[in-house]
Tab-separated table of N, CA and C in Angstrom:
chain	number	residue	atom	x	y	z
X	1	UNK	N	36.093	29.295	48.561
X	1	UNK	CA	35.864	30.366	47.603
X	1	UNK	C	36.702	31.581	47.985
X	2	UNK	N	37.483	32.157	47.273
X	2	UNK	CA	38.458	33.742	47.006
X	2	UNK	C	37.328	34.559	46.688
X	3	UNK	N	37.505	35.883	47.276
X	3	UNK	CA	36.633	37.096	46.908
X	3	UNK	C	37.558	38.008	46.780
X	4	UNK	N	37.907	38.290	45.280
X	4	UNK	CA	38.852	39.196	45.475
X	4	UNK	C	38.005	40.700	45.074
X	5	UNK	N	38.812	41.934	45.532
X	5	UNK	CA	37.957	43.231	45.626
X	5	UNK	C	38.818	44.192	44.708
X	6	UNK	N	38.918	44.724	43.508
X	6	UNK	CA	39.830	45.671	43.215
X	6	UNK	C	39.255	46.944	43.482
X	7	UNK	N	40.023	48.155	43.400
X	7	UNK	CA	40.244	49.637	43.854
X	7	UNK	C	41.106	50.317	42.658
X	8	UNK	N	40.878	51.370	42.800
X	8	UNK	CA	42.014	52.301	42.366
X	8	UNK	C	41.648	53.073	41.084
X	9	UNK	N	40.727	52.142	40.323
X	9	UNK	CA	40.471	52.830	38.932
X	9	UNK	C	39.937	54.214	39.544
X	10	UNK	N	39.857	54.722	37.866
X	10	UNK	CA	39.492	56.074	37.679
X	10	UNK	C	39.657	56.891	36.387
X	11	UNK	N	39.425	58.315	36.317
X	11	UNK	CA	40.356	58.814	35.201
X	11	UNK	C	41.764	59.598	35.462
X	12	UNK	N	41.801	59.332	34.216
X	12	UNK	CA	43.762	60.358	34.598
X	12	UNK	C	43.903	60.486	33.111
X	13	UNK	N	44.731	61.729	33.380
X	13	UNK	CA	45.044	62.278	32.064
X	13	UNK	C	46.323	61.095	31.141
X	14	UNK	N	46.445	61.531	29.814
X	14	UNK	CA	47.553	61.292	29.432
X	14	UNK	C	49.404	60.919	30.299
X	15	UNK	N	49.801	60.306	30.618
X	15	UNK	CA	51.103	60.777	30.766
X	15	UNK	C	51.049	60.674	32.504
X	16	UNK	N	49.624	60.697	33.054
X	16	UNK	CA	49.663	60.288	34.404
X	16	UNK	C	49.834	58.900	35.172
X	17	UNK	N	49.249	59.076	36.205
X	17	UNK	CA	49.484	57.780	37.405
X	17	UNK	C	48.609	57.157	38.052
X	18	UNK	N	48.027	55.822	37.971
X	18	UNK	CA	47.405	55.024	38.917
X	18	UNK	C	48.083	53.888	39.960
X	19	UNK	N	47.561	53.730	40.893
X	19	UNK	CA	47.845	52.327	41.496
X	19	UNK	C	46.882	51.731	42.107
X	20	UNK	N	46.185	50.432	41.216
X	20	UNK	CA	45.185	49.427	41.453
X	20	UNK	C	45.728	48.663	42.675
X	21	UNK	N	44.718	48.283	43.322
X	21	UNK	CA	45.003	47.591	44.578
X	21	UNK	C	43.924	46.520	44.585
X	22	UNK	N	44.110	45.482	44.657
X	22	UNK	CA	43.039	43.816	44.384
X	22	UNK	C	43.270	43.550	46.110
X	23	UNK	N	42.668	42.647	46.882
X	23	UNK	CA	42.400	42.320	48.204
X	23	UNK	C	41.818	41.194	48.237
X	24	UNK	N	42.704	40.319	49.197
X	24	UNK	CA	41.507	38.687	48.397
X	24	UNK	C	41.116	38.278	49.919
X	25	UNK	N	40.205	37.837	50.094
X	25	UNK	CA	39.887	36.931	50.804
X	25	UNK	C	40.105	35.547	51.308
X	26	UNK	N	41.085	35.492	51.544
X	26	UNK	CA	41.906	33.935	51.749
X	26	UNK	C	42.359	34.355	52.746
X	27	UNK	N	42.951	32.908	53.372
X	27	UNK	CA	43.805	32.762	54.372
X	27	UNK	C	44.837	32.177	53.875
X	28	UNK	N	44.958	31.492	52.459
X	28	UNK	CA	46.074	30.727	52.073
X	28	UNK	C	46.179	32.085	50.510
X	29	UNK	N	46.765	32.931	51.047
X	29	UNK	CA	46.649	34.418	49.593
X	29	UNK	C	48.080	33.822	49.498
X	30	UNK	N	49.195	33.446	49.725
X	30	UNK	CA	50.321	33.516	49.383
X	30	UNK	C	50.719	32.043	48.376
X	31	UNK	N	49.061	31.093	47.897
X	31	UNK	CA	49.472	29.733	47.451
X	31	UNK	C	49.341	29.980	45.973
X	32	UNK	N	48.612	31.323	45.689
X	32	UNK	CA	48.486	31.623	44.585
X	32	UNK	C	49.473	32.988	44.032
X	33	UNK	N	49.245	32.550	42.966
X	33	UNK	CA	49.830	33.321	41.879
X	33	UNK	C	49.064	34.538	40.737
X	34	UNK	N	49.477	35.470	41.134
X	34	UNK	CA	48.834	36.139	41.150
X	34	UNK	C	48.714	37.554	39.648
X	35	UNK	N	47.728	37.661	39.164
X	35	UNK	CA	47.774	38.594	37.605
X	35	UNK	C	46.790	39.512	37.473
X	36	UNK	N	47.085	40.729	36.281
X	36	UNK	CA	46.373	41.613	36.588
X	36	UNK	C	46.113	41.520	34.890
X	37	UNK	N	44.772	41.695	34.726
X	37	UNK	CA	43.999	41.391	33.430
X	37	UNK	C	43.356	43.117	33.009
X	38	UNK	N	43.477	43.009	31.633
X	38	UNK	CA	42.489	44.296	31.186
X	38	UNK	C	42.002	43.984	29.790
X	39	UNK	N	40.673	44.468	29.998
X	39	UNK	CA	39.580	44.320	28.789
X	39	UNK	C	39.429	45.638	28.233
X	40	UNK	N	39.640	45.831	27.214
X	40	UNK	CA	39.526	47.274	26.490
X	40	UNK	C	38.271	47.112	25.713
X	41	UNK	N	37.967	47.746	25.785
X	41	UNK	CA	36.326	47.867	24.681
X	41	UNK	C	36.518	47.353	23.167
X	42	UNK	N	35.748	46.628	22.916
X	42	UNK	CA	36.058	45.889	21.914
X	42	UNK	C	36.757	44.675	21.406
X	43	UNK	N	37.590	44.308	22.609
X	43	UNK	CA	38.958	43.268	22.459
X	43	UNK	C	38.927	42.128	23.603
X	44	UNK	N	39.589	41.429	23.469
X	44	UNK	CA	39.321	40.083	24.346
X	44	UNK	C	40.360	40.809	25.713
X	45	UNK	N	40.125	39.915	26.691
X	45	UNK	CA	40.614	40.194	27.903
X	45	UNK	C	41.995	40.113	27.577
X	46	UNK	N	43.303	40.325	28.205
X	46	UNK	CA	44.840	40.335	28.078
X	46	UNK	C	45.034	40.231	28.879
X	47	UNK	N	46.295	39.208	29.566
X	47	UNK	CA	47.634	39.826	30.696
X	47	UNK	C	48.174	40.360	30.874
X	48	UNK	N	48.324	41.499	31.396
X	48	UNK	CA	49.030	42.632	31.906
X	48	UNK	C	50.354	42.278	32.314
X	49	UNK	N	50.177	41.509	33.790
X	49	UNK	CA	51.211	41.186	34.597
X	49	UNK	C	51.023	39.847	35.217
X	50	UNK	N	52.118	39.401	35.792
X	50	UNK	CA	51.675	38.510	36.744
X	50	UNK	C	53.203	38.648	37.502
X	51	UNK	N	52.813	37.891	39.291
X	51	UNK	CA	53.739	37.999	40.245
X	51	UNK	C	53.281	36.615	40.739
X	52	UNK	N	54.630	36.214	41.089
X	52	UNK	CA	54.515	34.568	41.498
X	52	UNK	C	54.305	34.694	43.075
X	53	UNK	N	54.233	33.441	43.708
X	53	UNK	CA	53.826	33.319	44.949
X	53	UNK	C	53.999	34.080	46.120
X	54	UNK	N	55.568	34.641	46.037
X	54	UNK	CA	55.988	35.377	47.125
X	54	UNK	C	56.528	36.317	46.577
X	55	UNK	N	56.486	36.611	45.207
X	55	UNK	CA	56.852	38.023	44.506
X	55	UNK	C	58.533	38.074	44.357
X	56	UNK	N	58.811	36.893	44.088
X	56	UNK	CA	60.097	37.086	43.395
X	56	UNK	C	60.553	37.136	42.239
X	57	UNK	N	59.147	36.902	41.280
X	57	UNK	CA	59.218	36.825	39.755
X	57	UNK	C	58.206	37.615	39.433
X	58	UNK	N	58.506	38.271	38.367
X	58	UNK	CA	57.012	39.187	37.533
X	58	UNK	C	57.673	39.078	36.276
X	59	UNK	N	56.367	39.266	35.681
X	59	UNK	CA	56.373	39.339	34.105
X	59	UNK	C	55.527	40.371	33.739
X	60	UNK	N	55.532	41.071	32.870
X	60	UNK	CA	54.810	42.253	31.667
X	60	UNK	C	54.556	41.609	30.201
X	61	UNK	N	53.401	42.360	30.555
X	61	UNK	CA	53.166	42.178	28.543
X	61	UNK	C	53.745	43.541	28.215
X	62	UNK	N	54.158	43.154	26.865
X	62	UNK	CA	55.352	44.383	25.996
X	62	UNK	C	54.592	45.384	26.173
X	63	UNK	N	53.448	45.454	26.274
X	63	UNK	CA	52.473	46.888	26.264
X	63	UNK	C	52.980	47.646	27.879
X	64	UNK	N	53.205	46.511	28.865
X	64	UNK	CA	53.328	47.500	29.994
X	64	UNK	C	54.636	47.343	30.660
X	65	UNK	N	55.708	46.810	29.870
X	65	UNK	CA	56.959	46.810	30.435
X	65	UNK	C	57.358	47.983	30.586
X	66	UNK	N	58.396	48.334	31.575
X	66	UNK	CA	58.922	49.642	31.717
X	66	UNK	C	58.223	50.978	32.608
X	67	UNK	N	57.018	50.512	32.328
X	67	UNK	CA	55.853	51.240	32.652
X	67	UNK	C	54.756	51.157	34.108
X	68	UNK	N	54.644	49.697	33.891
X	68	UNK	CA	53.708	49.226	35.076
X	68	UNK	C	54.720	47.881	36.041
X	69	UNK	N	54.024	48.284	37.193
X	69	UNK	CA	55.054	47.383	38.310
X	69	UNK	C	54.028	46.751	39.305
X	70	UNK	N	54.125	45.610	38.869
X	70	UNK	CA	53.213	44.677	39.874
X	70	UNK	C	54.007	44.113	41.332
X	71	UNK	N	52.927	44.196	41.960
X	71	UNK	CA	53.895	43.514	43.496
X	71	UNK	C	52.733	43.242	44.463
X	72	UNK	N	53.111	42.396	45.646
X	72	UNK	CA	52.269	41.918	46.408
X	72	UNK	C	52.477	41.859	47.987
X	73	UNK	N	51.810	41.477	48.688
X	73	UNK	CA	51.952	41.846	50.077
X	73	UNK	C	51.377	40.604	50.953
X	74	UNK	N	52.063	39.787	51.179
X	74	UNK	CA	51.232	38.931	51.463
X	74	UNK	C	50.747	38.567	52.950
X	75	UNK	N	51.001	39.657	53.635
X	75	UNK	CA	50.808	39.950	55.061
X	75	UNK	C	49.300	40.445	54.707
X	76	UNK	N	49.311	41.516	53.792
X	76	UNK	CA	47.905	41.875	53.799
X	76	UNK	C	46.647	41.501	52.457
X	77	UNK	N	47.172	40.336	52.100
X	77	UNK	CA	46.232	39.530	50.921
X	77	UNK	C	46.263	40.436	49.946
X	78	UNK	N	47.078	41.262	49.365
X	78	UNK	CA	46.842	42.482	48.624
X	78	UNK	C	47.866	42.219	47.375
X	79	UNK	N	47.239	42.834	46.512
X	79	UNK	CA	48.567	42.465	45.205
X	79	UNK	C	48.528	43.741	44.634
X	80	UNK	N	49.040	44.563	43.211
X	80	UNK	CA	48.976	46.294	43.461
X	80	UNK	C	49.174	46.258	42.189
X	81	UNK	N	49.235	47.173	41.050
X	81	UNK	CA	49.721	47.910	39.596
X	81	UNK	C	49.965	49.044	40.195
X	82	UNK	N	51.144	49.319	40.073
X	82	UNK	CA	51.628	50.439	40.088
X	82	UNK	C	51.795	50.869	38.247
X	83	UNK	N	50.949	51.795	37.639
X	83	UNK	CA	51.004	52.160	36.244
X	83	UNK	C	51.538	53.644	36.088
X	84	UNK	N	52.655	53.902	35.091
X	84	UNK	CA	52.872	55.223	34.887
X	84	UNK	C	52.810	55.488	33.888
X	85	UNK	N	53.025	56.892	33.180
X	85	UNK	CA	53.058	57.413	31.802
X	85	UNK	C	51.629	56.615	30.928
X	86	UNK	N	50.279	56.553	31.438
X	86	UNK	CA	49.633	56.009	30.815
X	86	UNK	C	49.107	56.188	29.588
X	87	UNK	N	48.550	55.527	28.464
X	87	UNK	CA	48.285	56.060	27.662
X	87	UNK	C	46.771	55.430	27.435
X	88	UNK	N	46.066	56.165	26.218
X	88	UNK	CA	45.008	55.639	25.755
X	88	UNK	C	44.987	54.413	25.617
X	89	UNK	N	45.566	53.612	25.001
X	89	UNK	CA	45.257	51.991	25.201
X	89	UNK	C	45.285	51.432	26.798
X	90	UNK	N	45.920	52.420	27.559
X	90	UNK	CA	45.737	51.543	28.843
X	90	UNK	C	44.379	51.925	29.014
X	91	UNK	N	43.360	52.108	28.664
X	91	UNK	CA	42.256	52.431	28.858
X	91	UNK	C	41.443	51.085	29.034
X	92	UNK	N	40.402	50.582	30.305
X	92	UNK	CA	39.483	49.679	29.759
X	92	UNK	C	39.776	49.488	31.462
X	93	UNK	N	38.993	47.983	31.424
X	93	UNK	CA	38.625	47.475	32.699
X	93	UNK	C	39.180	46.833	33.242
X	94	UNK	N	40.402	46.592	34.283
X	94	UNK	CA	41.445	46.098	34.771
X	94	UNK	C	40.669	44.748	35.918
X	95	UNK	N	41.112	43.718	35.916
X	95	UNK	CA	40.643	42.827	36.860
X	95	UNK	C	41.128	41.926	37.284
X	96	UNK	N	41.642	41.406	38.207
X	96	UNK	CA	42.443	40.987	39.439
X	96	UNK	C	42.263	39.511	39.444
X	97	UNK	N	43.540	38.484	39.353
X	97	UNK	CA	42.935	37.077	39.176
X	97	UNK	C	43.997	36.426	39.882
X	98	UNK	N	43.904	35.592	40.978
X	98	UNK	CA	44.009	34.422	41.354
X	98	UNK	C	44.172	33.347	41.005
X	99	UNK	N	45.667	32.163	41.085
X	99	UNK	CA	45.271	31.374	40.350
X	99	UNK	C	46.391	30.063	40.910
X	100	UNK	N	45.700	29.507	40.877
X	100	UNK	CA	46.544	28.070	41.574
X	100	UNK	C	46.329	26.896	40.943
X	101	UNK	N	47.332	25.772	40.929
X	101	UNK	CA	46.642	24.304	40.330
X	101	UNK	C	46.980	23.459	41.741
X	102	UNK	N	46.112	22.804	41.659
X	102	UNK	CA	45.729	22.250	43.174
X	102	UNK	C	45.796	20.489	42.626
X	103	UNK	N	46.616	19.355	42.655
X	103	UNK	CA	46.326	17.978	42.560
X	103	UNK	C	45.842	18.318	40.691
X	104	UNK	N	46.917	19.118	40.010
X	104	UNK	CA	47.014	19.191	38.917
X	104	UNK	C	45.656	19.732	38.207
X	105	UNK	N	44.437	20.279	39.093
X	105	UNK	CA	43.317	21.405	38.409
X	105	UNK	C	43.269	22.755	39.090
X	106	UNK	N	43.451	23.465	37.472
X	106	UNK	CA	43.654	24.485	37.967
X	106	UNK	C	42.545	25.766	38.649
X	107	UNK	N	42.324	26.642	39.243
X	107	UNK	CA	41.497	26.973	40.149
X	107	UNK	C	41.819	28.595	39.796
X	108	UNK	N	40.850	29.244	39.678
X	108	UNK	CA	40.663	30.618	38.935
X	108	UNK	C	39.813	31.555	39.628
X	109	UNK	N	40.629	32.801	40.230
X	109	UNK	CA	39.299	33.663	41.035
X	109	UNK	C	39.502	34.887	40.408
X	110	UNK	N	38.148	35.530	40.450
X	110	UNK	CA	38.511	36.708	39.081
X	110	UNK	C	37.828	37.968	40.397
X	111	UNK	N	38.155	39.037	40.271
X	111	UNK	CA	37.437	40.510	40.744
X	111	UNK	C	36.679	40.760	40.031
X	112	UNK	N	35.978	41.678	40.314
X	112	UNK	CA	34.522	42.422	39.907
X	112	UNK	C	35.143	43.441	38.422
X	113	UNK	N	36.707	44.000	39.049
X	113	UNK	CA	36.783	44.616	38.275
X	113	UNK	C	37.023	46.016	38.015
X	114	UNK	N	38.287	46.721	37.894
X	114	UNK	CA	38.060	48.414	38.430
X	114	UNK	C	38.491	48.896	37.162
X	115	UNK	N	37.671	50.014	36.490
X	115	UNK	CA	37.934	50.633	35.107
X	115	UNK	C	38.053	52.279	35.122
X	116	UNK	N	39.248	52.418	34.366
X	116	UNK	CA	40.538	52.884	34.328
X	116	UNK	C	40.303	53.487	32.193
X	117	UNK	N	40.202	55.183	32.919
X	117	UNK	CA	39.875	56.175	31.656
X	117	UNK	C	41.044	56.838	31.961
X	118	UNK	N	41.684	56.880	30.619
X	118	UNK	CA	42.865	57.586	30.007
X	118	UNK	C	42.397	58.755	29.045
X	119	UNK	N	42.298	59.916	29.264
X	119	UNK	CA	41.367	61.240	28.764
X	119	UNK	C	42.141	62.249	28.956
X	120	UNK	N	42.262	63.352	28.444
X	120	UNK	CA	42.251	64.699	28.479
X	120	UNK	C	41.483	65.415	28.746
């Protein structure tokens, strides 16, 4: 079992800066692949980002290209959003997922969850 822990939420104004920080509990953190999810009130969960095993590939959803920068550490089980210029839609509950296919099933660890107000 993965226990992953996210950090970082909070509020911030318009036009400001967060950086979420997820922490997993493994000893094998570098077999997975790794994404950062957000649920906005009202709307189904989304992909944000994701960073492959050893962080040589990332991807954005069009909402956070340009903007948000995922990366990972795999010395310290840690994976990160770096988010700038935020806006009201980045608003909602950001949550940290794990994810590997193991003998072709795939295997899913989710965080608790850190939520993230975009306000004036």
């Amino acid at each position: 079992q993965v226990q992953l822990v996210e950090s970082g939420g909070g509020l911030v104004q318009p036009g400001g800066s967060l950086t979420l920080s997820c922490v997993a509990s493994t000893t094998t953190f570098s077999t997975f692949i790794m994404n950062w999810y957000r649920q906005s009130q009202g709307k189904e969960r989304e992909l944000v980002a994701t960073i492959t095993r050893h962080g040589d590939s990332t991807t954005y959803a069009d909402s956070a290209k340009g903007r948000f920068t995922i990366s990972r550490d795999n010395g310290k089980n840690a994976v990160y959003l770096q988010m700038n210029n935020l806006k009201s839609d980045d608003a909602g509950v950001y949550y940290c997922n794990a994810h590997r296919t193991t003998w072709g099933i795939p295997n899913d660890y989710w965080g608790q969850g850190t939520q993230v107000v975009v306000s004036s």
